């Protein structure tokens, strides 16, 4: 957990996987928690690694806690914002009680919204309403504007915000910059990295 809080994703991934294997070897239910944290880390890293790549992890696939996280992971991988939010909503109480999962949900949602907005903006060549962008990422206009501003400042989106008209005005090189970033959500920053 410390590796995850420090943003050492590769180390966290290894640690959660090894802990899952160790707990599984002694039939300890904490193996399920470690598998969920492993899947959480995969999402935070935007990794395409399959979460059920070993016999030990595959044995837990049908457990209700793991099925919930599998659905969340699948929605995240598919950029299915509606399904991701639905899973979080249905499981909010249990997610909020988990000291590892709860603080990282916002980072996952931001990363997923980033991927969705980049995909959404692909066909546009001039300007798009902030209201439309907000609808696409299932957020309010202020959240959409904040996300777009961050993408512009990070160089992942070539354009500017026209606050008077509530529009995202895309530059002529927009198509090339979106194509370069379209496939990457970019690693989601764990909560401790966001606070730094």
PDB file of C-alpha atoms in Angstrom:
ATOM      1  CA  UNK A   1       0.000   0.000   0.000  1.00  0.00           C
ATOM      2  CA  UNK A   2       2.926   2.287   0.736  1.00  0.00           C
ATOM      3  CA  UNK A   3       4.233   1.868  -2.820  1.00  0.00           C
ATOM      4  CA  UNK A   4       0.832   2.904  -4.172  1.00  0.00           C
ATOM      5  CA  UNK A   5       0.688   5.981  -1.926  1.00  0.00           C
ATOM      6  CA  UNK A   6       4.186   6.952  -3.071  1.00  0.00           C
ATOM      7  CA  UNK A   7       3.226   6.566  -6.720  1.00  0.00           C
ATOM      8  CA  UNK A   8       5.618   3.619  -7.254  1.00  0.00           C
ATOM      9  CA  UNK A   9       3.147   1.781  -9.449  1.00  0.00           C
ATOM     10  CA  UNK A  10       5.411  -1.019 -10.692  1.00  0.00           C
ATOM     11  CA  UNK A  11       6.482  -1.842  -7.137  1.00  0.00           C
ATOM     12  CA  UNK A  12       2.867  -1.670  -5.914  1.00  0.00           C
ATOM     13  CA  UNK A  13       1.723  -3.969  -8.704  1.00  0.00           C
ATOM     14  CA  UNK A  14       4.395  -6.543  -7.833  1.00  0.00           C
ATOM     15  CA  UNK A  15       3.723  -6.277  -4.100  1.00  0.00           C
ATOM     16  CA  UNK A  16      -0.042  -6.734  -4.451  1.00  0.00           C
ATOM     17  CA  UNK A  17       0.409  -9.683  -6.794  1.00  0.00           C
ATOM     18  CA  UNK A  18       2.953 -11.391  -4.527  1.00  0.00           C
ATOM     19  CA  UNK A  19       0.792 -10.740  -1.457  1.00  0.00           C
ATOM     20  CA  UNK A  20      -2.224 -12.203  -3.258  1.00  0.00           C
ATOM     21  CA  UNK A  21      -0.225 -15.340  -4.065  1.00  0.00           C
ATOM     22  CA  UNK A  22       1.053 -15.639  -0.469  1.00  0.00           C
ATOM     23  CA  UNK A  23      -2.409 -15.190   1.059  1.00  0.00           C
ATOM     24  CA  UNK A  24      -3.878 -17.610  -1.455  1.00  0.00           C
ATOM     25  CA  UNK A  25      -1.281 -20.249  -0.518  1.00  0.00           C
ATOM     26  CA  UNK A  26      -2.578 -20.227   3.067  1.00  0.00           C
ATOM     27  CA  UNK A  27      -6.252 -19.795   2.083  1.00  0.00           C
ATOM     28  CA  UNK A  28      -6.497 -16.341   3.651  1.00  0.00           C
ATOM     29  CA  UNK A  29      -9.413 -14.163   2.503  1.00  0.00           C
ATOM     30  CA  UNK A  30      -7.048 -11.182   2.270  1.00  0.00           C
ATOM     31  CA  UNK A  31      -5.994 -12.624  -1.091  1.00  0.00           C
ATOM     32  CA  UNK A  32      -9.189 -11.100  -2.528  1.00  0.00           C
ATOM     33  CA  UNK A  33      -8.284  -7.655  -1.180  1.00  0.00           C
ATOM     34  CA  UNK A  34      -4.823  -7.930  -2.708  1.00  0.00           C
ATOM     35  CA  UNK A  35      -6.336  -8.945  -6.054  1.00  0.00           C
ATOM     36  CA  UNK A  36      -8.671  -5.925  -5.962  1.00  0.00           C
ATOM     37  CA  UNK A  37      -5.717  -3.657  -5.178  1.00  0.00           C
ATOM     38  CA  UNK A  38      -3.761  -5.301  -7.974  1.00  0.00           C
ATOM     39  CA  UNK A  39      -6.614  -4.496 -10.376  1.00  0.00           C
ATOM     40  CA  UNK A  40      -6.822  -0.943  -8.995  1.00  0.00           C
ATOM     41  CA  UNK A  41      -3.106  -0.498  -9.661  1.00  0.00           C
ATOM     42  CA  UNK A  42      -3.526  -1.844 -13.204  1.00  0.00           C
ATOM     43  CA  UNK A  43      -6.137   0.848 -13.808  1.00  0.00           C
ATOM     44  CA  UNK A  44      -4.012   3.584 -12.220  1.00  0.00           C
ATOM     45  CA  UNK A  45      -1.148   2.549 -14.517  1.00  0.00           C
ATOM     46  CA  UNK A  46      -3.445   2.257 -17.550  1.00  0.00           C
ATOM     47  CA  UNK A  47      -1.948  -1.171 -18.038  1.00  0.00           C
ATOM     48  CA  UNK A  48      -3.304  -3.661 -20.533  1.00  0.00           C
ATOM     49  CA  UNK A  49      -2.066  -6.590 -18.433  1.00  0.00           C
ATOM     50  CA  UNK A  50      -4.860  -9.099 -17.824  1.00  0.00           C
ATOM     51  CA  UNK A  51      -5.884  -9.214 -14.154  1.00  0.00           C
ATOM     52  CA  UNK A  52      -6.454 -12.973 -14.230  1.00  0.00           C
ATOM     53  CA  UNK A  53      -3.175 -14.198 -15.677  1.00  0.00           C
ATOM     54  CA  UNK A  54      -2.456 -16.912 -13.087  1.00  0.00           C
ATOM     55  CA  UNK A  55      -4.303 -19.865 -11.578  1.00  0.00           C
ATOM     56  CA  UNK A  56      -4.365 -18.128  -8.185  1.00  0.00           C
ATOM     57  CA  UNK A  57      -6.048 -14.995  -9.513  1.00  0.00           C
ATOM     58  CA  UNK A  58      -8.379 -16.974 -11.783  1.00  0.00           C
ATOM     59  CA  UNK A  59      -9.679 -18.896  -8.763  1.00  0.00           C
ATOM     60  CA  UNK A  60     -11.238 -15.672  -7.412  1.00  0.00           C
ATOM     61  CA  UNK A  61     -12.839 -14.518 -10.653  1.00  0.00           C
ATOM     62  CA  UNK A  62     -16.360 -15.574  -9.635  1.00  0.00           C
ATOM     63  CA  UNK A  63     -16.272 -14.107  -6.122  1.00  0.00           C
ATOM     64  CA  UNK A  64     -18.801 -11.225  -5.848  1.00  0.00           C
ATOM     65  CA  UNK A  65     -16.188  -8.692  -4.632  1.00  0.00           C
ATOM     66  CA  UNK A  66     -13.912  -9.590  -7.530  1.00  0.00           C
ATOM     67  CA  UNK A  67     -16.753  -9.624 -10.070  1.00  0.00           C
ATOM     68  CA  UNK A  68     -17.588  -6.052  -9.059  1.00  0.00           C
ATOM     69  CA  UNK A  69     -13.999  -4.985  -9.553  1.00  0.00           C
ATOM     70  CA  UNK A  70     -13.764  -6.921 -12.810  1.00  0.00           C
ATOM     71  CA  UNK A  71     -16.780  -4.988 -14.112  1.00  0.00           C
ATOM     72  CA  UNK A  72     -15.146  -1.726 -12.989  1.00  0.00           C
ATOM     73  CA  UNK A  73     -11.848  -2.710 -14.653  1.00  0.00           C
ATOM     74  CA  UNK A  74     -13.596  -3.710 -17.889  1.00  0.00           C
ATOM     75  CA  UNK A  75     -15.561  -0.437 -18.022  1.00  0.00           C
ATOM     76  CA  UNK A  76     -12.324   1.479 -17.453  1.00  0.00           C
ATOM     77  CA  UNK A  77     -10.498  -0.412 -20.204  1.00  0.00           C
ATOM     78  CA  UNK A  78     -13.356   0.203 -22.651  1.00  0.00           C
ATOM     79  CA  UNK A  79     -13.684   3.902 -21.765  1.00  0.00           C
ATOM     80  CA  UNK A  80     -17.278   3.185 -20.743  1.00  0.00           C
ATOM     81  CA  UNK A  81     -17.894   6.118 -18.441  1.00  0.00           C
ATOM     82  CA  UNK A  82     -21.570   5.306 -17.829  1.00  0.00           C
ATOM     83  CA  UNK A  83     -20.819   1.747 -16.697  1.00  0.00           C
ATOM     84  CA  UNK A  84     -17.833   2.853 -14.600  1.00  0.00           C
ATOM     85  CA  UNK A  85     -19.959   5.436 -12.771  1.00  0.00           C
ATOM     86  CA  UNK A  86     -22.776   2.913 -12.373  1.00  0.00           C
ATOM     87  CA  UNK A  87     -20.472   0.371 -10.698  1.00  0.00           C
ATOM     88  CA  UNK A  88     -19.063   3.063  -8.403  1.00  0.00           C
ATOM     89  CA  UNK A  89     -22.581   4.259  -7.515  1.00  0.00           C
ATOM     90  CA  UNK A  90     -23.835   0.740  -6.734  1.00  0.00           C
ATOM     91  CA  UNK A  91     -20.797  -0.015  -4.587  1.00  0.00           C
ATOM     92  CA  UNK A  92     -20.124   3.428  -3.110  1.00  0.00           C
ATOM     93  CA  UNK A  93     -20.547   2.281   0.516  1.00  0.00           C
ATOM     94  CA  UNK A  94     -18.050  -0.578   0.262  1.00  0.00           C
ATOM     95  CA  UNK A  95     -15.589   1.458  -1.832  1.00  0.00           C
ATOM     96  CA  UNK A  96     -15.725   4.357   0.638  1.00  0.00           C
ATOM     97  CA  UNK A  97     -14.920   2.009   3.523  1.00  0.00           C
ATOM     98  CA  UNK A  98     -11.751   0.813   1.834  1.00  0.00           C
ATOM     99  CA  UNK A  99      -8.738   2.988   2.670  1.00  0.00           C
ATOM    100  CA  UNK A 100      -6.956   1.983  -0.550  1.00  0.00           C
ATOM    101  CA  UNK A 101      -9.775   2.168  -3.084  1.00  0.00           C
ATOM    102  CA  UNK A 102     -11.661   5.254  -1.856  1.00  0.00           C
ATOM    103  CA  UNK A 103      -8.891   7.827  -2.256  1.00  0.00           C
ATOM    104  CA  UNK A 104      -8.069   6.647  -5.787  1.00  0.00           C
ATOM    105  CA  UNK A 105     -11.542   6.673  -7.350  1.00  0.00           C
ATOM    106  CA  UNK A 106     -11.359  10.379  -8.244  1.00  0.00           C
ATOM    107  CA  UNK A 107      -8.046   9.864 -10.070  1.00  0.00           C
ATOM    108  CA  UNK A 108      -9.537   6.960 -12.024  1.00  0.00           C
ATOM    109  CA  UNK A 109     -12.594   9.007 -12.952  1.00  0.00           C
ATOM    110  CA  UNK A 110     -10.449  11.927 -14.134  1.00  0.00           C
ATOM    111  CA  UNK A 111      -8.267   9.610 -16.197  1.00  0.00           C
ATOM    112  CA  UNK A 112     -11.315   7.970 -17.751  1.00  0.00           C
ATOM    113  CA  UNK A 113     -12.935  11.330 -18.505  1.00  0.00           C
ATOM    114  CA  UNK A 114      -9.690  12.424 -20.144  1.00  0.00           C
ATOM    115  CA  UNK A 115      -9.739   9.417 -22.458  1.00  0.00           C
ATOM    116  CA  UNK A 116     -13.411   9.959 -23.258  1.00  0.00           C
ATOM    117  CA  UNK A 117     -12.990  13.674 -24.032  1.00  0.00           C
ATOM    118  CA  UNK A 118      -9.985  13.061 -26.267  1.00  0.00           C
ATOM    119  CA  UNK A 119     -11.941  10.417 -28.170  1.00  0.00           C
ATOM    120  CA  UNK A 120     -14.997  12.703 -28.319  1.00  0.00           C
ATOM    121  CA  UNK A 121     -13.006  15.619 -29.767  1.00  0.00           C
ATOM    122  CA  UNK A 122     -11.424  13.606 -32.585  1.00  0.00           C
ATOM    123  CA  UNK A 123     -13.896  14.557 -35.324  1.00  0.00           C
ATOM    124  CA  UNK A 124     -14.037  18.248 -34.417  1.00  0.00           C
ATOM    125  CA  UNK A 125     -11.889  20.690 -36.362  1.00  0.00           C
ATOM    126  CA  UNK A 126     -12.951  24.179 -35.270  1.00  0.00           C
ATOM    127  CA  UNK A 127     -14.912  24.585 -32.056  1.00  0.00           C
ATOM    128  CA  UNK A 128     -17.175  22.686 -29.722  1.00  0.00           C
ATOM    129  CA  UNK A 129     -19.519  23.841 -26.990  1.00  0.00           C
ATOM    130  CA  UNK A 130     -18.407  23.258 -23.403  1.00  0.00           C
ATOM    131  CA  UNK A 131     -21.944  22.063 -22.713  1.00  0.00           C
ATOM    132  CA  UNK A 132     -21.475  19.279 -25.289  1.00  0.00           C
ATOM    133  CA  UNK A 133     -18.109  18.322 -23.816  1.00  0.00           C
ATOM    134  CA  UNK A 134     -19.653  18.245 -20.336  1.00  0.00           C
ATOM    135  CA  UNK A 135     -22.410  15.944 -21.592  1.00  0.00           C
ATOM    136  CA  UNK A 136     -19.848  13.635 -23.192  1.00  0.00           C
ATOM    137  CA  UNK A 137     -17.906  13.246 -19.958  1.00  0.00           C
ATOM    138  CA  UNK A 138     -20.994  13.174 -17.736  1.00  0.00           C
ATOM    139  CA  UNK A 139     -19.908  16.218 -15.744  1.00  0.00           C
ATOM    140  CA  UNK A 140     -20.953  19.797 -15.253  1.00  0.00           C
ATOM    141  CA  UNK A 141     -19.582  22.579 -17.445  1.00  0.00           C
ATOM    142  CA  UNK A 142     -17.093  23.788 -14.818  1.00  0.00           C
ATOM    143  CA  UNK A 143     -15.592  20.285 -14.484  1.00  0.00           C
ATOM    144  CA  UNK A 144     -15.376  19.987 -18.258  1.00  0.00           C
ATOM    145  CA  UNK A 145     -13.633  23.339 -18.515  1.00  0.00           C
ATOM    146  CA  UNK A 146     -11.160  22.368 -15.769  1.00  0.00           C
ATOM    147  CA  UNK A 147     -10.358  19.086 -17.513  1.00  0.00           C
ATOM    148  CA  UNK A 148      -9.919  20.784 -20.900  1.00  0.00           C
ATOM    149  CA  UNK A 149      -7.730  23.502 -19.388  1.00  0.00           C
ATOM    150  CA  UNK A 150      -5.484  20.846 -17.871  1.00  0.00           C
ATOM    151  CA  UNK A 151      -5.206  19.049 -21.202  1.00  0.00           C
ATOM    152  CA  UNK A 152      -4.333  22.295 -22.978  1.00  0.00           C
ATOM    153  CA  UNK A 153      -1.711  23.210 -20.381  1.00  0.00           C
ATOM    154  CA  UNK A 154      -0.223  19.688 -20.533  1.00  0.00           C
ATOM    155  CA  UNK A 155       0.049  19.955 -24.318  1.00  0.00           C
ATOM    156  CA  UNK A 156      -2.333  17.036 -24.860  1.00  0.00           C
ATOM    157  CA  UNK A 157      -4.937  19.249 -26.544  1.00  0.00           C
ATOM    158  CA  UNK A 158      -4.221  22.051 -28.982  1.00  0.00           C
ATOM    159  CA  UNK A 159      -6.789  24.770 -28.477  1.00  0.00           C
ATOM    160  CA  UNK A 160      -8.094  27.425 -26.137  1.00  0.00           C
ATOM    161  CA  UNK A 161     -11.181  28.070 -24.045  1.00  0.00           C
ATOM    162  CA  UNK A 162     -13.429  30.971 -25.062  1.00  0.00           C
ATOM    163  CA  UNK A 163     -15.174  31.641 -21.752  1.00  0.00           C
ATOM    164  CA  UNK A 164     -17.468  34.321 -23.198  1.00  0.00           C
ATOM    165  CA  UNK A 165     -18.959  31.909 -25.727  1.00  0.00           C
ATOM    166  CA  UNK A 166     -18.478  28.806 -23.525  1.00  0.00           C
ATOM    167  CA  UNK A 167     -16.609  27.094 -26.355  1.00  0.00           C
ATOM    168  CA  UNK A 168     -13.467  25.088 -26.821  1.00  0.00           C
ATOM    169  CA  UNK A 169     -11.773  26.614 -29.859  1.00  0.00           C
ATOM    170  CA  UNK A 170      -9.488  24.099 -31.511  1.00  0.00           C
ATOM    171  CA  UNK A 171      -6.359  25.053 -33.379  1.00  0.00           C
ATOM    172  CA  UNK A 172      -5.645  23.988 -36.938  1.00  0.00           C
ATOM    173  CA  UNK A 173      -3.194  21.372 -35.644  1.00  0.00           C
ATOM    174  CA  UNK A 174      -5.833  19.884 -33.325  1.00  0.00           C
ATOM    175  CA  UNK A 175      -6.348  16.696 -35.343  1.00  0.00           C
ATOM    176  CA  UNK A 176      -2.671  15.777 -35.178  1.00  0.00           C
ATOM    177  CA  UNK A 177      -2.408  16.431 -31.434  1.00  0.00           C
ATOM    178  CA  UNK A 178      -5.564  14.422 -30.679  1.00  0.00           C
ATOM    179  CA  UNK A 179      -4.366  11.539 -32.834  1.00  0.00           C
ATOM    180  CA  UNK A 180      -1.114  11.469 -30.888  1.00  0.00           C
ATOM    181  CA  UNK A 181      -2.899  11.265 -27.507  1.00  0.00           C
ATOM    182  CA  UNK A 182      -6.103   9.452 -28.438  1.00  0.00           C
ATOM    183  CA  UNK A 183      -5.074   6.008 -27.314  1.00  0.00           C
ATOM    184  CA  UNK A 184      -3.530   7.015 -24.016  1.00  0.00           C
ATOM    185  CA  UNK A 185      -5.472   7.900 -20.902  1.00  0.00           C
ATOM    186  CA  UNK A 186      -2.194   8.756 -19.294  1.00  0.00           C
ATOM    187  CA  UNK A 187      -1.448   7.220 -15.943  1.00  0.00           C
ATOM    188  CA  UNK A 188      -3.981   8.153 -13.308  1.00  0.00           C
ATOM    189  CA  UNK A 189      -2.253   9.851 -10.419  1.00  0.00           C
ATOM    190  CA  UNK A 190      -2.893   8.168  -7.071  1.00  0.00           C
ATOM    191  CA  UNK A 191      -4.332  10.455  -4.442  1.00  0.00           C
ATOM    192  CA  UNK A 192      -1.002  11.040  -2.691  1.00  0.00           C
ATOM    193  CA  UNK A 193       0.592  12.182  -5.957  1.00  0.00           C
ATOM    194  CA  UNK A 194      -2.265  14.626  -6.521  1.00  0.00           C
ATOM    195  CA  UNK A 195      -1.650  16.217  -3.145  1.00  0.00           C
ATOM    196  CA  UNK A 196       2.047  16.752  -3.852  1.00  0.00           C
TER     197      UNK A 196
END
